[in-house]
XYZ file of C-alpha atoms in Angstrom:
552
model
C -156.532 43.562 -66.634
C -154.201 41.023 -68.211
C -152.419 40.105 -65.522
C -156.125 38.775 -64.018
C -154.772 35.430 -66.368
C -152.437 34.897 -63.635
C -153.804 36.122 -60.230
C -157.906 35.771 -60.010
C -159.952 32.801 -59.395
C -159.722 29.176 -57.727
C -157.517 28.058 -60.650
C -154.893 30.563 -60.381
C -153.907 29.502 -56.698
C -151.248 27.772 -57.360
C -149.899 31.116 -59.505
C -150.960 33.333 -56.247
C -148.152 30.894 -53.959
C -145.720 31.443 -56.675
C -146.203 35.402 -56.547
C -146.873 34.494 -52.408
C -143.342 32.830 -52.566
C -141.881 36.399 -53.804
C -143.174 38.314 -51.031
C -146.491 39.132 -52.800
C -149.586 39.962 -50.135
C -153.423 39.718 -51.540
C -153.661 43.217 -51.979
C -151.472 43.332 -54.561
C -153.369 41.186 -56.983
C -156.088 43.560 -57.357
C -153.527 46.311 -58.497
C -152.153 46.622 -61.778
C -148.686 44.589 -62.433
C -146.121 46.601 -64.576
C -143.311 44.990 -65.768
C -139.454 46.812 -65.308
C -137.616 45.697 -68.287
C -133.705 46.939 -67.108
C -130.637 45.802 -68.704
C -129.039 46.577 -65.627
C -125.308 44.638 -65.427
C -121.659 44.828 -64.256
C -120.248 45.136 -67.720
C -121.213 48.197 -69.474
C -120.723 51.579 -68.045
C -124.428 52.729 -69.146
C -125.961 49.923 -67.364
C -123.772 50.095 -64.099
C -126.229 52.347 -62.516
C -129.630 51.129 -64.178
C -130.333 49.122 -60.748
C -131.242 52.745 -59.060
C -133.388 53.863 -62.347
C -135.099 50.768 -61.855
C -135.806 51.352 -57.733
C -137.030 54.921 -58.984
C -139.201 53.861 -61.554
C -140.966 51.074 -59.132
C -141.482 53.826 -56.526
C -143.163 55.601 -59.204
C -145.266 52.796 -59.957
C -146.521 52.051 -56.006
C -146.827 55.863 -55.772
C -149.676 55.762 -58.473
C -151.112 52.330 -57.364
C -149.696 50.007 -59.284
C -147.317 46.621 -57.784
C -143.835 47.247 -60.122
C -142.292 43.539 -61.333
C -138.478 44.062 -61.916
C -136.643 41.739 -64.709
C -133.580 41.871 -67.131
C -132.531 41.752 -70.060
C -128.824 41.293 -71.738
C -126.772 44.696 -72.741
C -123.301 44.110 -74.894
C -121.024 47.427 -74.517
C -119.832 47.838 -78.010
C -116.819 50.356 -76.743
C -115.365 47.024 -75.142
C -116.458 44.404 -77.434
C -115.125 47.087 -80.375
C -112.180 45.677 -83.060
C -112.447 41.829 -81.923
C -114.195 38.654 -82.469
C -116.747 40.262 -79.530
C -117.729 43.085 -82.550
C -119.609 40.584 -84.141
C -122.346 40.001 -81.310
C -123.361 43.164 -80.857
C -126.044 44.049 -83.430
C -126.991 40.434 -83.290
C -128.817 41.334 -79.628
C -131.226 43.365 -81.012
C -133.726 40.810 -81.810
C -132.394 38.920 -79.193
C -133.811 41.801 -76.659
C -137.146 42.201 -78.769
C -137.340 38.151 -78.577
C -136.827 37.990 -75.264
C -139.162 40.893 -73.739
C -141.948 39.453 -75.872
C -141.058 36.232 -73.764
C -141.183 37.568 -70.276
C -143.757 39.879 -71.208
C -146.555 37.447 -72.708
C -145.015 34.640 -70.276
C -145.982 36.206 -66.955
C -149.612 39.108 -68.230
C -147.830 42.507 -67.494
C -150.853 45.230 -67.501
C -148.133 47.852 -69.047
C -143.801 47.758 -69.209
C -141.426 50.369 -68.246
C -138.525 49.808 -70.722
C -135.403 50.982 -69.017
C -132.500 50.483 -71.742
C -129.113 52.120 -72.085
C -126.602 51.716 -74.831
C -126.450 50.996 -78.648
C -128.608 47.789 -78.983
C -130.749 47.675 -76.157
C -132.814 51.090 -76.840
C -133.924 50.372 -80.021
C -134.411 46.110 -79.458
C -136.655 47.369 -76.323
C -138.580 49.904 -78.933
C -138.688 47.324 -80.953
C -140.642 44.750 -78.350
C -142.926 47.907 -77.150
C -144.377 48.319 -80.773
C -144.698 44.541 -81.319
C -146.328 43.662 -78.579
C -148.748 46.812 -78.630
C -149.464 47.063 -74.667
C -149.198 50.089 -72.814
C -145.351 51.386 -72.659
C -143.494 54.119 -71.312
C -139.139 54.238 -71.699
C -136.790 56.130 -69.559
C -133.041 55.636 -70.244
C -129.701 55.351 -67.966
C -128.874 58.812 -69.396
C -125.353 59.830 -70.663
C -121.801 60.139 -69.271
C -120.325 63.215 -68.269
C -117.525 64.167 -70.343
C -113.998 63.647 -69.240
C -111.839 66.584 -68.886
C -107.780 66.982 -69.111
C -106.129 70.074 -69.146
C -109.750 72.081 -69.426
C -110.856 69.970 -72.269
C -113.421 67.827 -73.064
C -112.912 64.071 -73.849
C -115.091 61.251 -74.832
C -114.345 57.751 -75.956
C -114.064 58.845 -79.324
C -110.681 60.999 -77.983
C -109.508 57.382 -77.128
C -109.904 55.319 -80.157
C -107.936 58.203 -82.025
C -105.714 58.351 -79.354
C -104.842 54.813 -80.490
C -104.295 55.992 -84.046
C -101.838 59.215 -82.458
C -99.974 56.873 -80.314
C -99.456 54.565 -83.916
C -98.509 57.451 -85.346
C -95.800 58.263 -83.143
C -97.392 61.689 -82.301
C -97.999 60.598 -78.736
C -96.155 58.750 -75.692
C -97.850 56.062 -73.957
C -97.679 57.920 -70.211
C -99.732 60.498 -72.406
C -102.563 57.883 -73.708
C -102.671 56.539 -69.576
C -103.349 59.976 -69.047
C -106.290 60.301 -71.297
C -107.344 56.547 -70.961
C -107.669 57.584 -66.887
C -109.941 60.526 -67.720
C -112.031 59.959 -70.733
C -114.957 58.289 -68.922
C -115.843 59.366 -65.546
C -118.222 57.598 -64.579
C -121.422 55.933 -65.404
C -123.779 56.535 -67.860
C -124.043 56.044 -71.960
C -120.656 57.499 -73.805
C -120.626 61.123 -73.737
C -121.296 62.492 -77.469
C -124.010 61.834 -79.833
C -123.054 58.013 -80.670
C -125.549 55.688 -81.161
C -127.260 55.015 -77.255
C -127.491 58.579 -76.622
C -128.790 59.250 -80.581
C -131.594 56.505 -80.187
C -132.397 58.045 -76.421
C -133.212 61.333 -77.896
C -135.131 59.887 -81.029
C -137.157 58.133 -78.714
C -138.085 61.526 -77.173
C -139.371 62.442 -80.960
C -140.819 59.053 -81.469
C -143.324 60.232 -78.605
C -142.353 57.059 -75.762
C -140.571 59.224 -73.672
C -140.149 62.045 -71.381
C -138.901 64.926 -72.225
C -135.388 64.730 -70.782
C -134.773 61.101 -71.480
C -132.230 61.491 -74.103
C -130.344 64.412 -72.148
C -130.259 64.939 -68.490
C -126.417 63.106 -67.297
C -127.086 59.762 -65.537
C -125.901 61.018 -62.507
C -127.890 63.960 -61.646
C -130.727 63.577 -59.041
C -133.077 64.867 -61.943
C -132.613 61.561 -63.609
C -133.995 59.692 -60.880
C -136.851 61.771 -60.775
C -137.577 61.357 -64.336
C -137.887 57.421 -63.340
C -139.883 58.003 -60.619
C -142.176 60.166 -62.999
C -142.146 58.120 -65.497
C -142.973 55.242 -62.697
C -146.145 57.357 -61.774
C -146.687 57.888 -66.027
C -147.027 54.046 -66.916
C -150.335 53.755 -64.568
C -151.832 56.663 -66.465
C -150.874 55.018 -69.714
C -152.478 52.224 -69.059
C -155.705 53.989 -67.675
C -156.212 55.953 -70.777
C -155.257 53.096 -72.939
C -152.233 55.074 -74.810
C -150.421 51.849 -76.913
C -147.614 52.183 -78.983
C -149.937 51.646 -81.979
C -151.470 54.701 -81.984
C -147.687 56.360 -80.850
C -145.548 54.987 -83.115
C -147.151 56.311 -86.323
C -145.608 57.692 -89.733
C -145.655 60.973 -88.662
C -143.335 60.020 -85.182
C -140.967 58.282 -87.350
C -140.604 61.511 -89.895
C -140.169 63.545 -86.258
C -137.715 60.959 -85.239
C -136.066 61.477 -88.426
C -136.257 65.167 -88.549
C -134.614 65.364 -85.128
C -131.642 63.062 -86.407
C -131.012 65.498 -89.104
C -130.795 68.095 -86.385
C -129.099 66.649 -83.953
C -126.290 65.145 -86.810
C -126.979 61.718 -84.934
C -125.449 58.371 -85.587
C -125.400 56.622 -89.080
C -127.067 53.360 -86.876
C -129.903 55.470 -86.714
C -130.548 54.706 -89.839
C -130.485 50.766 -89.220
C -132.525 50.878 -86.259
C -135.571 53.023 -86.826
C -136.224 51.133 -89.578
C -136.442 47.931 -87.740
C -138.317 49.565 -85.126
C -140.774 51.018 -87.885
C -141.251 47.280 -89.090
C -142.407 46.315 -86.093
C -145.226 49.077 -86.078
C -145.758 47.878 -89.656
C -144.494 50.912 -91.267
C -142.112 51.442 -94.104
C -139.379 53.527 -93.576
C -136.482 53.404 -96.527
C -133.383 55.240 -97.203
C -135.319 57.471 -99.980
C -137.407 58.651 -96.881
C -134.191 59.857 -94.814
C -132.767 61.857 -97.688
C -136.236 63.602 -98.499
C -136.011 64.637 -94.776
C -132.598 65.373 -94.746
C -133.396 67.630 -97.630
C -135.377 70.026 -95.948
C -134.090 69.904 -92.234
C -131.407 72.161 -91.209
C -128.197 70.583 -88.947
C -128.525 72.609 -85.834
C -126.257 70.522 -83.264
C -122.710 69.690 -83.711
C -122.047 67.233 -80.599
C -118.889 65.389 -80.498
C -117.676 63.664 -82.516
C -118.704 66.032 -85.068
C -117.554 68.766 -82.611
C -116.310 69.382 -79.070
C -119.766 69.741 -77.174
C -120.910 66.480 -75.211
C -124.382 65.622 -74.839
C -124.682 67.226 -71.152
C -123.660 70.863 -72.952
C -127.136 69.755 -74.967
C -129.142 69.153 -71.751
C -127.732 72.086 -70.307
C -128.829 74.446 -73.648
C -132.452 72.830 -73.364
C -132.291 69.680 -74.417
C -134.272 67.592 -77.506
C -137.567 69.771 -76.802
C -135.334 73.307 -77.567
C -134.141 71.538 -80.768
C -137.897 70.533 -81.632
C -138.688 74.165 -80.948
C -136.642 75.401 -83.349
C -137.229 73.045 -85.782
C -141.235 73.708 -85.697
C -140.391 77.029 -86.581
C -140.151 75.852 -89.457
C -143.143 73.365 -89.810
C -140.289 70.367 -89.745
C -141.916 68.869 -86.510
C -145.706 67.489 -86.153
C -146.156 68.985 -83.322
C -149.698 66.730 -82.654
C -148.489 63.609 -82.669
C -149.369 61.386 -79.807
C -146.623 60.579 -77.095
C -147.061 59.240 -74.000
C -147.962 61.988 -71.999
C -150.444 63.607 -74.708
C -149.032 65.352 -77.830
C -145.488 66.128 -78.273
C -146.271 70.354 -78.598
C -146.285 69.863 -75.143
C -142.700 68.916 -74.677
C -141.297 71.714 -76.366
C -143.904 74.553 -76.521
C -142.437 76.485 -73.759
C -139.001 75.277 -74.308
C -136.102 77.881 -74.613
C -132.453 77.550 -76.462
C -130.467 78.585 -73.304
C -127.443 78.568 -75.749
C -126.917 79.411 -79.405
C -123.793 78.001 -79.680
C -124.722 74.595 -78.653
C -128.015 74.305 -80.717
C -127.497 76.847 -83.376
C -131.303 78.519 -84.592
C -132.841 77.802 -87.218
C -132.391 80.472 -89.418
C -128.616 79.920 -88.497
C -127.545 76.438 -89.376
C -124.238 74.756 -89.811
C -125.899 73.306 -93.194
C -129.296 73.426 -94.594
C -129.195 69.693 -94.904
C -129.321 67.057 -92.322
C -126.694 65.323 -90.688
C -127.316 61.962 -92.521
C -127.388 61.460 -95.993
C -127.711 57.903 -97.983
C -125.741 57.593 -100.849
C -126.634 55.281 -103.960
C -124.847 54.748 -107.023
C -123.289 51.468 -109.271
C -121.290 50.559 -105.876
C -124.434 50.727 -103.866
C -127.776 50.065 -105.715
C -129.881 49.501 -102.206
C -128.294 52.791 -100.452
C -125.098 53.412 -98.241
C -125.278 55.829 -95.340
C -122.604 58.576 -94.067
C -122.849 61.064 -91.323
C -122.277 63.765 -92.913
C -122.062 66.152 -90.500
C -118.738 64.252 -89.703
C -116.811 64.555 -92.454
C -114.281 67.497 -93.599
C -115.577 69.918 -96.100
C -112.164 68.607 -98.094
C -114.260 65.067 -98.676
C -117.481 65.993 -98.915
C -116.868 65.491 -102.700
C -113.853 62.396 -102.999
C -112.410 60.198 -105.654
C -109.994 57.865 -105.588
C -107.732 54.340 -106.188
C -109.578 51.460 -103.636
C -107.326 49.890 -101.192
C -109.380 46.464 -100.695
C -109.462 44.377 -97.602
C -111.822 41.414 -97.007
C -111.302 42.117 -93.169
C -111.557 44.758 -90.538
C -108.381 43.237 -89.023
C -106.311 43.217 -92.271
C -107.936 47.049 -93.594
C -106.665 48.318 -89.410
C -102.830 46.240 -89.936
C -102.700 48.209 -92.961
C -103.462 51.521 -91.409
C -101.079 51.757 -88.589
C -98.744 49.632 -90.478
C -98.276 53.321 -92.566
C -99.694 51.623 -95.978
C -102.749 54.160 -96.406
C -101.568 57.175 -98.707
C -103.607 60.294 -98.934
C -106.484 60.106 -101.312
C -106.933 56.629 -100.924
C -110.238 55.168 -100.248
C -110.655 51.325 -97.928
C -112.845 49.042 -98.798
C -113.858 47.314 -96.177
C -116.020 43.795 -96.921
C -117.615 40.631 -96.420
C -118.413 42.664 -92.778
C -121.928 42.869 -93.549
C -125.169 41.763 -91.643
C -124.825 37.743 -93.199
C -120.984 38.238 -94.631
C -119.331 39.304 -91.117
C -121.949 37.666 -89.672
C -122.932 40.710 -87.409
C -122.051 43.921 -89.374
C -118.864 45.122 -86.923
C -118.906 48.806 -86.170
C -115.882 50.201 -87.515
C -114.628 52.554 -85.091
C -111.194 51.197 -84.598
C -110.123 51.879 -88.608
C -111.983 55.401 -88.384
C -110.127 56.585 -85.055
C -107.169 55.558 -86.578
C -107.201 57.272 -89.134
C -108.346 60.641 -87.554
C -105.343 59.818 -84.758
C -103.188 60.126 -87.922
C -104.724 63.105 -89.044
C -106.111 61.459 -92.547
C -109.445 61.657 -91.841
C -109.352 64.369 -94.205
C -107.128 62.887 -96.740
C -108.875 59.081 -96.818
C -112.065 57.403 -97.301
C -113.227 54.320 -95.919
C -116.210 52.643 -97.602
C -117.588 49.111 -96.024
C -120.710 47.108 -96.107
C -120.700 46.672 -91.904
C -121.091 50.096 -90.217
C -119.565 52.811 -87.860
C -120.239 53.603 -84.428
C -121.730 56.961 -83.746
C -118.105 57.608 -82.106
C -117.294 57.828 -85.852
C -115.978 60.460 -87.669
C -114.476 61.544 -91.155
C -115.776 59.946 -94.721
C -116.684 56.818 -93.158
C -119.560 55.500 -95.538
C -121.244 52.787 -94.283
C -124.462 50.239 -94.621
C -123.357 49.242 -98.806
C -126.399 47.505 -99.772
C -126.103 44.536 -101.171
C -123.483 43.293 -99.220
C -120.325 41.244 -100.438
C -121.582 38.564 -98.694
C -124.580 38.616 -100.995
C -122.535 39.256 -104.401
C -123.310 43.129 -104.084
C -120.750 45.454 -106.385
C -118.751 46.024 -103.367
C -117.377 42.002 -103.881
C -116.622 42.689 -106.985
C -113.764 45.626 -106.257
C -110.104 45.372 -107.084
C -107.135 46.992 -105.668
C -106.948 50.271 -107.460
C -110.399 50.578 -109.403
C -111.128 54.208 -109.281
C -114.419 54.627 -107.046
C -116.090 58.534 -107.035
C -118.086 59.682 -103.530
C -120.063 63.000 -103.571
C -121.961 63.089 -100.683
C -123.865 66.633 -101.675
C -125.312 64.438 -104.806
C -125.877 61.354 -102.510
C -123.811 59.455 -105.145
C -121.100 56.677 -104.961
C -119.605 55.230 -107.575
C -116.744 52.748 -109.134
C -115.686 54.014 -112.695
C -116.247 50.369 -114.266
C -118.965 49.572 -116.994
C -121.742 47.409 -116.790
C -119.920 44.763 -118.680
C -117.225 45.117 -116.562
C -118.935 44.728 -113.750
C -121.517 41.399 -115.167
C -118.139 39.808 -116.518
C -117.114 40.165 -112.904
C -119.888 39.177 -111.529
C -119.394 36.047 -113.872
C -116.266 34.703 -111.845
C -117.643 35.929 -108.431
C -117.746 33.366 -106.238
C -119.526 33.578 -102.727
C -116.734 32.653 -99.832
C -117.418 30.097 -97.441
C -119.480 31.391 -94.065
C -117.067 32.347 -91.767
C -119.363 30.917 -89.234
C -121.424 27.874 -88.879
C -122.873 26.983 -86.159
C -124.234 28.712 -83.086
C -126.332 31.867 -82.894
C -124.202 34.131 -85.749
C -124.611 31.041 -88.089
C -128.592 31.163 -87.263
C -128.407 34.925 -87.591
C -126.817 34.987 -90.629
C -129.247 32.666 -92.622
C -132.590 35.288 -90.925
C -130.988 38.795 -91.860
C -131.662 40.890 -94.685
C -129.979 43.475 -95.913
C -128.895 46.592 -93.959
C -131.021 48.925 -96.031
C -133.969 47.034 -94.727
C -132.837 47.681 -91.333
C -131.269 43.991 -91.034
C -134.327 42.667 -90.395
C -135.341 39.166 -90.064
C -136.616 37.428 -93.197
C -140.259 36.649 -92.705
């Protein structure tokens, strides 16, 4: 076992009174020694609870033998640190979690890691460590929120950002926002519809490193806690039969992962993190991949914000393995790909769509397309991506005069300021991976715009991205960035730009000439940040449609 390199022999007594200091006894050192990555904390909602996942998972782990090692890593809540400076550290974590489990984990000779994440940057930074470091690994999340309810209906945080945009608008009081703001979120677990931590939760199901159930069962429910305690049990047969992310996280999980997005309609981040996560496993996966997939895989789930069901409505109607089910009706889902537990036709072979309504069959969808689509065109040579099961049928197909801000903060002034006409279409820029530094999620422009009901009249187009709270034309991820001297610098107020999402096209109506002469007089701002960790960051990313990697 690894861990031997700390606990056997006459040289590793000094290491043996350091473990002996902890409340380690000698029988413990010939057991295996599994790591608990949790980003437990007192600051995000999805993590508030993570401390009991954690005590399950280690009973789990002494149940089958093995002595459970507890220790954390850092969680930023994007909900709060959403439409401020705090925006800009949140994508910025994600190698900062990968970093810093490869740390503890090498540091101290874990036999095999439980990765216990929660919320938009931690899942896929922990995936991101598992296939890295290549030792045995098993994940089980926080699990989602309950939806809020007021007068019978549902509400996630999504109603509260657009509540924002209502209350703007002057179509709501401010004793009716308390209202909402008191009930939107309940209680404790990962925001209620299919945004980003509860997306990434059930891809991991697809990718094959969790249990069934991971993505879906509420973080309250007693069943969660088993799943830890299961999954406790689960890393000690991992690590007997030697099942490494490796041979897990292969090409054909990441086109299951993929296929399961399009299904579910997940978030547009998706589309940033799996293929960071698929670096790390030393696999391609590009933009021209999603569309191929999104081609030929139906959109079966239409979880808020896309629609009014939260994700415990999708637990409750069978969960990830019902929507696998239906999808390998259709041969969309490689059913013998290797999880964690064996092959993933075992997570969904006997599973059963308990309602139609919620996960809509196959030969029923709400499009034949996926959820996602990237977009590439003169505007955005390396790809854009736009949830498209999001956006009104009215703007699936959009062209119009650019309204060009160089700031989140200036593009949201504008909005509830009441300068945003129908058919107009944001820019958004210099918010990209290097130009922001960070690549801000968007939400606060987006909700305000739905709050004002012109989420269906306006675009907004930016080189950062959108939370999976996000709905409406919100096209996100343009590749190359401002930042970088991409088109999208080279805008001016009122140059016509064209979006058909259908075509997977966006466009400005200039000519190449136009465009070099432009290009010509471009000059790259000064960083916005210089010194610190965003002024490190923003020298080591690449671009977004590489999955704002690291260079190197």
């Amino acid at each position: 076992m690894r861990s031997d390199s700390v606990n056997k022999g006459i040289a590793r007594a000094p290491h043996r009174s350091l473990f002996k200091a902890m409340g380690f006894i000698d029988e413990e050192f010939s057991r295996p020694l599994i790591g608990i990555a949790v980003s437990k904390s007192e600051i995000v909602p999805g993590h508030l609870h993570l401390d009991a996942i954690a005590r399950a998972a280690a009973d789990g782990v002494r149940l089958a033998g093995g002595v459970p090692v507890v220790f954390p890593v850092i969680g930023v809540c994007d909900g709060i640190a959403m439409g401020h400076e705090g925006m800009r550290y949140s994508l910025v974590t994600r190698e900062l979690i990968a970093d810093s489990i490869e740390c503890m984990v090498m540091a101290h000779s874990f036999d095999a890691v439980i990765y216990i994440p929660n919320c938009d940057k931690i899942v896929p930074g922990m995936l991101m460590a598992a296939a890295r470091l290549n030792l045995p690994a098993v994940f089980v999340s926080g699990g989602p929120m309950l939806a809020g309810r007021r007068d019978g209906k549902p509400l996630t945080l999504t109603t509260m950002f657009e509540a924002v945009g209502a209350a703007g608008a002057g179509n709501m009081t401010e004793a009716e926002l308390y209202a909402l703001e008191e009930a939107a979120c309940p209680g404790c677990g990962s925001c209620a519809g299919m945004f980003t931590a509860n997306s990434m939760n059930c891809v991991t199901e697809a990718l094959g490193m969790a249990l069934p159930g991971n993505g879906t069962i509420p973080a309250v429910m007693a069943a969660r806690l088993r799943l830890a305690k299961r999954t406790g049990m689960l890393a000690l047969e991992v690590l007997r039969e030697g099942r490494l992310p490796g041979d897990i996280l292969t090409a054909g999980a990441f086109r299951n992962a993929l296929a399961l997005d399009m299904a579910l309609g997940c978030s547009t981040n998706t589309a940033l993190h799996l293929p960071a996560i698929a670096h790390e496993a030393g696999i391609v996966l590009d933009l021209d991949l999603l569309n191929r997939v999104s081609e030929v895989t139906p959109n079966l789930c239409r979880l808020a914000p896309a629609g009014n069901d939260a994700v415990e409505d999708l637990a409750a109607a069978g969960g990830v393995p019902a929507v696998l089910k239906e999808l390998s009706k259709k041969n969309l889902i490689d059913g013998n790909s290797k999880t964690v537990y064996g092959v993933l036709a075992a997570a969904y072979q006997n599973a059963e769509n308990k309602n139609p309504a919620v996960i809509r069959p196959i030969e029923n969808p709400y499009s034949t397309a996926g959820g996602l689509a990237a977009l590439k065109g003169n505007l955005a040579p390396e790809g854009s991506v736009v949830k498209r099961s999001a956006v009104a049928p009215a703007m699936l197909a959009h062209e119009g005069p650019a309204r060009v801000f160089d700031s989140e903060e200036d593009a949201f002034e504008a909005i509830m300021g009441g300068r945003i006409r129908s058919g107009d279409i944001i820019v958004i820029r210099y918010e990209g991976p290097r130009g922001g530094p960070g690549m801000k999620e968007m939400l606060q422009p987006t909700a305000a715009l739905a709050g004002m009901g012109l989420d269906d009249k306006v675009a907004l187009i930016t080189d950062g991205r959108f939370s999976g709270a996000t709905r409406g034309a919100a096209i996100g991820h343009i590749s190359p960035e401002a930042a970088e001297g991409g088109p999208i610098a080279l805008l001016r107020e009122g140059d016509i730009i064209s979006i058909n999402i259908d075509r997977c096209s966006i466009n400005v109506r200039l000519g190449d000439a136009e465009l070099q002469a432009r290009r010509r007089d471009w000059k790259a701002p000064p960083p916005k940040v210089t010194r610190g960790y965003l002024a490190r960051y923003a020298r080591a990313v690449s671009s977004a449609a590489r999955g704002a990697i690291f260079h190197g």
